Each structure stands twice: as structure tokens, then as C-alpha cells.
């Protein structure tokens, strides 16, 4: 065998070895990185210390979180909150639309989706958008969950968002949730100072054109908080006493009919809808403001108001009974 052939074989072997070393280096590095990510997320999901601290605050006594609500007429502005973390492509399009209109929005994110989409969370923070706590999975009827379940959902989400973005939310929302006094105390104990109450709910697919948007925006009151629904609420499982379905709150699959045929879901570009809506609001002279600039009130929940009314009526009835009793006694004298 000639020296040229030996040299060529040696060179080929050397190249194969080098390529193998590069492959091992890259894949080993990625493997370690992914392992660290999984470990970090697992730790963030627990938040045992934060939950214990929140329980101590509740036991010691804590004021309810304040509620952010609408502004009086004449403010000439609205606020937009996004319920649920969009996927990264939609997030990028929504950001483009908001920047085009020089508008802002607060993104309420599910803890589990924040853990699964760290790049989306970082994109929002890099662009200066505020993140809110939308529970771990976007749990509906959150006021009906046990206090332990509420604390786990809230504290775990707080920690995950902080791990992923170095930002700690101060705002809370949850789907179809009544703000009771007990819930607002739990929210505050978990580190969230405010709960945001919308007065306008916007569902994807409502608008199909700029003309639709003009008609829709004409009915939005001045000073409104508009909630744009992204994720589908996760329902509580009543039969399992509060156990929850911890799947990410992602878009639902196309509907399956009884005949077994699949009907494709309508293609709706939420970014286009938001663009039309913001244009219509601008045409009304409304500016989109950060929800933090809206009214913060000590909220009297509906159930508390009812109880107060019942107590007042009972006291009045008791007073009337005493008056009648005294009147009867006087007549008998």
C-alpha cells in the first residue's frame, strides 16, 4: 500500500474521530442543559416554602388583595389584559400589533405554560410587558377550590414565572372566578397585591373585519378593562374533590361530530382582530393604558354584600319586634 493511500485513510479516520467528538460534545452539553431545565422546573413547581409562608400570613391575619376595576367616564382610555399565555408565534404577532398602535397589555400566564415556554415569557419581558398570575393551569371557578389548592396554584405559578423571567407578578386573574373575601386574602398571602376585574370579555373569532370592529368598539364603555381570552379554562374535577387537570391551557382540537367526521376549526388570526379593535378604539379617541393605572379599591364581594344586607335586615326586624313588644306592654298598662 502506498504512502498516499495510508495518509488518506489516516486522514479519514481522524476526521471521523473529530466529528464524533464534536457530536458528543454538543449532545452532551444539550443533555446537561435540558436536565438542569427539568430540575429547575420541578423545584419551581413545588414552592413548599412559599406555600408555608403564605399559610403563616393567613393565620396571622392579612388584608384582602385590592381589586383593580374600571375608570369613571371621561377617562378616554381602556386597558387590555390577555388571559392565557399564547404560543410564541402568536405572541410575536400580538407584540407587533401592540407596538404598531403604541399600546400596552398585561399578559396573565399559566404557570405550567410559562414553564413549558420560557422563550415566550422572556420575549414578553424583553419587550417590557407585565406578566400576571393566571393560576398554574388557568383553573376555572377558582373561588370554589380549597384554600390549599388555591395556595398551591398561586405560589407555584409565582415561583415558575420568577424562575423563567426574573419577574414576580403582583396581579391575579382566573377564569369565571368570583372575588370572595377569603379568596382575596389568599391571593394577597401568595404575594399578589391586586386582582383584576374586567367588564368586557373578548373571545377569539368575534371580529371578521374593520367594520365589525367599529360596531363592536362603539359599545365599549369609556374606562373599560377588556379581557382577551387566549387559553381555554381548565375545569375542576368535582368528583375527585378538587383534583385538577394539569394540562397546559392550549387551544382545543377541532370538534368531532357523532358521525365521526372532523370539522376543521375556523382559522382566526387573533393578531388581526386585535389590530382592528385597537384601530376602532383609537377612532373613538381612546388610549390603551396599563391596567395598573386604573382604580384600586377595597372590594366588597357579592357574597359579603349579601351577608351584610341579611344582617342589616335581621337587625331591623329584631329592633321592630322590640318596639312592638314595648308598645304592647304599654297598651296593657
Short mmCIF file of C-alpha atoms in Angstrom, two decimals:
data_model
loop_
_atom_site.label_atom_id
_atom_site.label_comp_id
_atom_site.label_asym_id
_atom_site.label_seq_id
_atom_site.Cartn_x
_atom_site.Cartn_y
_atom_site.Cartn_z
CA UNK A 1 0.00 0.00 0.00
CA UNK A 2 1.36 3.39 -0.99
CA UNK A 3 2.05 6.18 1.46
CA UNK A 4 -0.64 8.32 -0.21
CA UNK A 5 -3.32 5.68 0.48
CA UNK A 6 -2.15 5.28 4.09
CA UNK A 7 -2.21 9.04 4.59
CA UNK A 8 -5.70 9.31 3.06
CA UNK A 9 -7.01 6.52 5.32
CA UNK A 10 -5.42 8.12 8.38
CA UNK A 11 -6.91 11.49 7.48
CA UNK A 12 -10.35 9.95 7.01
CA UNK A 13 -10.12 8.17 10.39
CA UNK A 14 -9.01 11.41 12.03
CA UNK A 15 -11.93 13.28 10.51
CA UNK A 16 -14.38 10.63 11.71
CA UNK A 17 -12.94 10.81 15.24
CA UNK A 18 -13.12 14.61 15.27
CA UNK A 19 -16.70 14.56 14.02
CA UNK A 20 -17.61 12.03 16.71
CA UNK A 21 -16.04 14.17 19.43
CA UNK A 22 -17.90 17.26 18.23
CA UNK A 23 -21.17 15.31 18.16
CA UNK A 24 -20.64 14.01 21.69
CA UNK A 25 -19.69 17.44 22.95
CA UNK A 26 -22.76 19.14 21.51
CA UNK A 27 -25.24 16.49 22.52
CA UNK A 28 -23.74 16.04 25.99
CA UNK A 29 -23.90 19.79 26.53
CA UNK A 30 -27.52 19.96 25.38
CA UNK A 31 -28.40 16.97 27.53
CA UNK A 32 -26.96 18.61 30.63
CA UNK A 33 -28.75 21.86 29.85
CA UNK A 34 -32.07 20.10 29.42
CA UNK A 35 -31.53 18.17 32.64
CA UNK A 36 -30.88 21.41 34.51
CA UNK A 37 -34.01 22.92 32.98
CA UNK A 38 -36.11 19.95 34.10
CA UNK A 39 -34.61 20.07 37.60
CA UNK A 40 -35.26 23.81 37.88
CA UNK A 41 -38.86 23.45 36.73
CA UNK A 42 -39.51 20.57 39.08
CA UNK A 43 -38.27 22.61 42.02
CA UNK A 44 -40.30 25.60 40.90
CA UNK A 45 -43.47 23.52 40.73
CA UNK A 46 -43.33 22.73 44.44
CA UNK A 47 -42.84 26.12 46.16
CA UNK A 48 -43.21 24.45 49.57
CA UNK A 49 -41.53 27.31 51.45
CA UNK A 50 -43.68 29.93 49.73
CA UNK A 51 -46.86 27.99 50.49
CA UNK A 52 -45.89 27.62 54.16
CA UNK A 53 -45.12 31.34 54.38
CA UNK A 54 -48.48 32.20 52.82
CA UNK A 55 -50.28 29.98 55.34
CA UNK A 56 -48.50 31.77 58.19
CA UNK A 57 -49.71 35.12 56.82
CA UNK A 58 -53.27 33.86 56.63
CA UNK A 59 -53.13 32.51 60.16
CA UNK A 60 -51.71 35.79 61.48
CA UNK A 61 -54.38 37.75 59.63
CA UNK A 62 -53.95 39.57 56.34
CA UNK A 63 -55.97 42.16 54.48
CA UNK A 64 -57.65 41.04 51.22
CA UNK A 65 -55.92 41.94 47.98
CA UNK A 66 -57.31 45.10 46.42
CA UNK A 67 -59.27 44.89 43.18
CA UNK A 68 -58.38 46.86 40.07
CA UNK A 69 -61.54 47.96 38.31
CA UNK A 70 -62.87 50.38 35.68
CA UNK A 71 -62.32 54.13 35.49
CA UNK A 72 -65.13 56.70 35.55
CA UNK A 73 -66.49 58.01 32.26
CA UNK A 74 -64.36 60.75 30.80
CA UNK A 75 -61.03 58.98 31.17
CA UNK A 76 -60.88 58.38 27.39
CA UNK A 77 -58.88 55.21 27.85
CA UNK A 78 -59.17 51.44 28.19
CA UNK A 79 -56.89 48.67 29.43
CA UNK A 80 -56.27 45.29 27.81
CA UNK A 81 -55.44 42.07 29.63
CA UNK A 82 -54.57 38.82 27.85
CA UNK A 83 -55.93 35.72 29.61
CA UNK A 84 -53.54 32.85 28.95
CA UNK A 85 -50.02 32.63 27.52
CA UNK A 86 -50.11 32.45 23.69
CA UNK A 87 -47.65 30.29 21.78
CA UNK A 88 -44.52 32.08 20.65
CA UNK A 89 -45.56 32.84 17.02
CA UNK A 90 -48.87 34.36 18.15
CA UNK A 91 -47.12 36.24 20.95
CA UNK A 92 -44.72 37.80 18.46
CA UNK A 93 -47.62 38.88 16.22
CA UNK A 94 -49.56 40.34 19.14
CA UNK A 95 -46.49 42.28 20.22
CA UNK A 96 -46.08 43.67 16.69
CA UNK A 97 -49.70 44.85 16.71
CA UNK A 98 -49.42 46.43 20.16
CA UNK A 99 -46.20 48.21 19.20
CA UNK A 100 -47.77 49.40 15.95
CA UNK A 101 -50.52 51.13 17.97
CA UNK A 102 -48.16 52.20 20.77
CA UNK A 103 -50.40 50.27 23.12
CA UNK A 104 -49.68 48.00 26.06
CA UNK A 105 -51.26 44.91 27.58
CA UNK A 106 -50.82 42.73 30.64
CA UNK A 107 -50.34 39.02 29.90
CA UNK A 108 -51.81 36.72 32.55
CA UNK A 109 -49.90 33.46 32.18
CA UNK A 110 -50.50 29.93 33.44
CA UNK A 111 -47.56 28.66 35.49
CA UNK A 112 -47.36 25.40 33.58
CA UNK A 113 -47.33 27.13 30.20
CA UNK A 114 -44.69 29.55 31.48
CA UNK A 115 -42.57 26.55 32.46
CA UNK A 116 -43.05 24.96 29.03
CA UNK A 117 -42.47 28.18 27.05
CA UNK A 118 -39.60 30.05 28.73
CA UNK A 119 -38.61 31.75 25.47
CA UNK A 120 -42.12 33.22 25.13
CA UNK A 121 -42.04 34.54 28.68
CA UNK A 122 -38.61 36.09 28.12
CA UNK A 123 -39.80 37.68 24.86
CA UNK A 124 -42.66 39.40 26.67
CA UNK A 125 -40.40 40.68 29.43
CA UNK A 126 -37.73 41.81 26.95
CA UNK A 127 -40.42 43.89 25.24
CA UNK A 128 -41.47 45.40 28.57
CA UNK A 129 -44.86 43.72 29.02
CA UNK A 130 -46.13 42.95 32.51
CA UNK A 131 -46.96 39.37 33.49
CA UNK A 132 -49.84 38.40 35.76
CA UNK A 133 -50.69 35.18 37.63
CA UNK A 134 -53.42 33.14 35.88
CA UNK A 135 -53.05 30.13 38.24
CA UNK A 136 -50.99 27.09 37.37
CA UNK A 137 -53.26 25.83 34.60
CA UNK A 138 -55.90 28.53 34.11
CA UNK A 139 -58.24 26.91 36.63
CA UNK A 140 -61.88 27.94 36.29
CA UNK A 141 -64.16 28.68 39.28
CA UNK A 142 -61.06 29.30 41.36
CA UNK A 143 -63.10 30.65 44.28
CA UNK A 144 -64.62 27.17 44.72
CA UNK A 145 -61.23 25.46 45.18
CA UNK A 146 -59.95 24.67 48.66
CA UNK A 147 -57.51 27.10 50.25
CA UNK A 148 -54.69 24.55 49.98
CA UNK A 149 -55.38 24.13 46.27
CA UNK A 150 -55.52 27.88 45.74
CA UNK A 151 -52.19 28.41 47.51
CA UNK A 152 -50.52 25.62 45.54
CA UNK A 153 -51.76 27.04 42.22
CA UNK A 154 -50.79 30.62 43.06
CA UNK A 155 -47.44 30.07 44.79
CA UNK A 156 -46.19 27.57 42.23
CA UNK A 157 -47.07 29.94 39.41
CA UNK A 158 -45.35 32.84 41.20
CA UNK A 159 -42.15 30.85 41.53
CA UNK A 160 -42.17 29.47 37.99
CA UNK A 161 -42.69 32.92 36.44
CA UNK A 162 -39.89 34.31 38.60
CA UNK A 163 -37.54 31.48 37.62
CA UNK A 164 -38.33 31.92 33.92
CA UNK A 165 -38.32 35.72 33.76
CA UNK A 166 -36.77 37.14 36.96
CA UNK A 167 -40.12 38.94 37.41
CA UNK A 168 -42.60 38.38 40.23
CA UNK A 169 -46.26 39.07 39.34
CA UNK A 170 -48.38 41.31 41.55
CA UNK A 171 -51.63 40.92 39.57
CA UNK A 172 -54.08 37.98 39.68
CA UNK A 173 -56.86 36.70 37.48
CA UNK A 174 -58.61 33.37 36.97
CA UNK A 175 -61.38 32.24 34.61
CA UNK A 176 -65.03 32.56 35.74
CA UNK A 177 -64.00 33.39 39.29
CA UNK A 178 -65.94 35.34 41.92
CA UNK A 179 -63.77 37.55 44.13
CA UNK A 180 -64.77 36.45 47.62
CA UNK A 181 -63.22 37.91 50.75
CA UNK A 182 -61.47 34.61 51.57
CA UNK A 183 -60.08 34.28 48.05
CA UNK A 184 -58.71 37.83 48.06
CA UNK A 185 -56.96 37.15 51.38
CA UNK A 186 -55.40 34.00 49.91
CA UNK A 187 -54.32 35.91 46.81
CA UNK A 188 -52.65 38.57 48.97
CA UNK A 189 -50.93 35.95 51.15
CA UNK A 190 -49.46 34.37 47.99
CA UNK A 191 -47.72 37.66 47.19
CA UNK A 192 -50.25 39.19 44.81
CA UNK A 193 -51.38 42.66 45.79
CA UNK A 194 -54.20 43.07 43.27
CA UNK A 195 -56.91 41.10 41.49
CA UNK A 196 -58.06 42.50 38.14
CA UNK A 197 -61.80 42.60 37.39
CA UNK A 198 -62.74 43.11 33.74
CA UNK A 199 -66.05 44.48 32.47
CA UNK A 200 -65.61 43.43 28.80
CA UNK A 201 -64.70 39.91 27.69
CA UNK A 202 -63.43 39.39 24.14
CA UNK A 203 -63.46 35.93 22.55
CA UNK A 204 -61.39 34.99 19.54
CA UNK A 205 -63.43 34.98 16.33
CA UNK A 206 -65.72 37.85 17.35
CA UNK A 207 -64.44 40.15 14.60
CA UNK A 208 -64.09 39.46 10.89
CA UNK A 209 -63.31 42.94 9.55
CA UNK A 210 -62.53 46.52 10.46
CA UNK A 211 -66.23 47.34 10.01
CA UNK A 212 -67.14 44.70 12.62
CA UNK A 213 -64.57 46.19 14.97
CA UNK A 214 -66.06 49.69 14.66
CA UNK A 215 -69.51 48.40 15.62
CA UNK A 216 -68.09 46.33 18.47
CA UNK A 217 -65.94 49.15 19.86
CA UNK A 218 -68.91 51.56 19.79
CA UNK A 219 -70.45 49.59 22.68
CA UNK A 220 -67.34 49.51 24.87
CA UNK A 221 -67.73 51.96 27.78
CA UNK A 222 -65.08 54.55 28.45
CA UNK A 223 -62.63 53.38 31.12
CA UNK A 224 -63.20 49.68 30.41
CA UNK A 225 -60.89 46.75 31.19
CA UNK A 226 -61.03 44.41 28.18
CA UNK A 227 -60.05 40.77 28.77
CA UNK A 228 -58.93 38.89 25.64
CA UNK A 229 -59.29 35.13 26.09
CA UNK A 230 -56.39 33.03 24.75
CA UNK A 231 -56.29 29.79 26.74
CA UNK A 232 -59.28 27.55 27.41
CA UNK A 233 -60.15 27.37 31.13
CA UNK A 234 -59.36 24.10 32.85
CA UNK A 235 -62.39 22.74 34.67
CA UNK A 236 -62.19 21.48 38.23
CA UNK A 237 -62.98 17.78 38.72
CA UNK A 238 -65.70 17.79 41.34
CA UNK A 239 -65.73 14.02 41.65
CA UNK A 240 -62.09 13.99 42.77
CA UNK A 241 -62.58 16.61 45.49
CA UNK A 242 -60.56 19.37 43.96
CA UNK A 243 -58.02 17.42 41.89
CA UNK A 244 -57.25 19.32 38.74
CA UNK A 245 -56.34 18.52 35.19
CA UNK A 246 -52.80 19.92 34.94
CA UNK A 247 -52.63 20.01 31.17
CA UNK A 248 -51.40 23.26 29.65
CA UNK A 249 -54.24 25.57 28.67
CA UNK A 250 -53.76 25.21 24.92
CA UNK A 251 -56.17 25.66 22.05
CA UNK A 252 -58.71 22.86 21.76
CA UNK A 253 -58.64 20.42 18.83
CA UNK A 254 -61.29 20.52 16.09
CA UNK A 255 -64.72 19.30 17.12
CA UNK A 256 -65.56 15.62 16.46
CA UNK A 257 -69.20 15.06 15.49
CA UNK A 258 -71.29 11.95 16.15
CA UNK A 259 -70.81 10.74 12.59
CA UNK A 260 -67.07 10.52 13.19
CA UNK A 261 -66.28 13.31 10.75
CA UNK A 262 -63.88 16.02 11.88
CA UNK A 263 -64.80 19.61 11.18
CA UNK A 264 -61.81 21.88 10.85
CA UNK A 265 -61.84 24.74 13.32
CA UNK A 266 -62.23 28.14 11.68
CA UNK A 267 -58.96 29.91 11.01
CA UNK A 268 -58.93 33.05 13.11
CA UNK A 269 -55.92 35.33 13.36
CA UNK A 270 -56.24 36.96 16.75
CA UNK A 271 -53.47 39.42 15.88
CA UNK A 272 -55.60 40.78 13.02
CA UNK A 273 -58.60 41.03 15.32
CA UNK A 274 -56.58 42.94 17.89
CA UNK A 275 -55.31 45.27 15.15
CA UNK A 276 -58.89 46.03 14.05
CA UNK A 277 -60.05 46.52 17.64
CA UNK A 278 -57.21 48.90 18.52
CA UNK A 279 -57.86 50.91 15.36
CA UNK A 280 -61.55 51.20 16.26
CA UNK A 281 -60.72 52.26 19.83
CA UNK A 282 -58.29 54.88 18.51
CA UNK A 283 -61.02 56.21 16.22
CA UNK A 284 -63.17 56.72 19.32
CA UNK A 285 -60.36 58.73 20.89
CA UNK A 286 -59.45 56.02 23.43
CA UNK A 287 -55.87 55.40 24.50
CA UNK A 288 -54.80 51.96 25.75
CA UNK A 289 -53.28 52.32 29.22
CA UNK A 290 -51.59 49.91 31.63
CA UNK A 291 -54.17 48.33 33.92
CA UNK A 292 -52.05 49.36 36.92
CA UNK A 293 -53.19 52.93 36.30
CA UNK A 294 -56.84 52.03 36.87
CA UNK A 295 -58.82 52.32 40.12
CA UNK A 296 -57.70 50.18 43.05
CA UNK A 297 -60.47 49.56 45.54
CA UNK A 298 -61.13 47.58 48.70
CA UNK A 299 -63.61 45.28 47.05
CA UNK A 300 -66.81 44.20 48.78
CA UNK A 301 -67.52 40.77 47.28
CA UNK A 302 -71.06 39.89 46.26
CA UNK A 303 -71.35 37.25 48.97
CA UNK A 304 -70.18 39.71 51.64
CA UNK A 305 -72.68 42.31 50.45
CA UNK A 306 -75.49 39.77 50.62
CA UNK A 307 -74.50 38.71 54.13
CA UNK A 308 -74.26 42.34 55.23
CA UNK A 309 -77.71 43.01 53.80
CA UNK A 310 -79.13 39.97 55.53
CA UNK A 311 -77.56 41.02 58.84
CA UNK A 312 -78.97 44.53 58.44
CA UNK A 313 -82.46 43.19 57.72
CA UNK A 314 -82.25 40.84 60.70
CA UNK A 315 -81.18 43.67 62.99
CA UNK A 316 -84.04 45.85 61.73
CA UNK A 317 -86.53 43.03 62.24
CA UNK A 318 -85.24 42.49 65.77
CA UNK A 319 -85.49 46.21 66.52
CA UNK A 320 -89.06 46.34 65.13
CA UNK A 321 -90.01 43.35 67.26
CA UNK A 322 -88.67 45.06 70.37
CA UNK A 323 -90.59 48.24 69.56
CA UNK A 324 -93.79 46.28 69.02
CA UNK A 325 -93.22 44.36 72.23
CA UNK A 326 -92.68 47.55 74.20
CA UNK A 327 -95.74 49.14 72.56
CA UNK A 328 -97.86 46.16 73.50
CA UNK A 329 -96.67 46.29 77.07
CA UNK A 330 -97.52 49.99 77.31
CA UNK A 331 -101.02 49.38 75.93
CA UNK A 332 -101.61 46.76 78.58
CA UNK A 333 -100.76 49.08 81.43
#
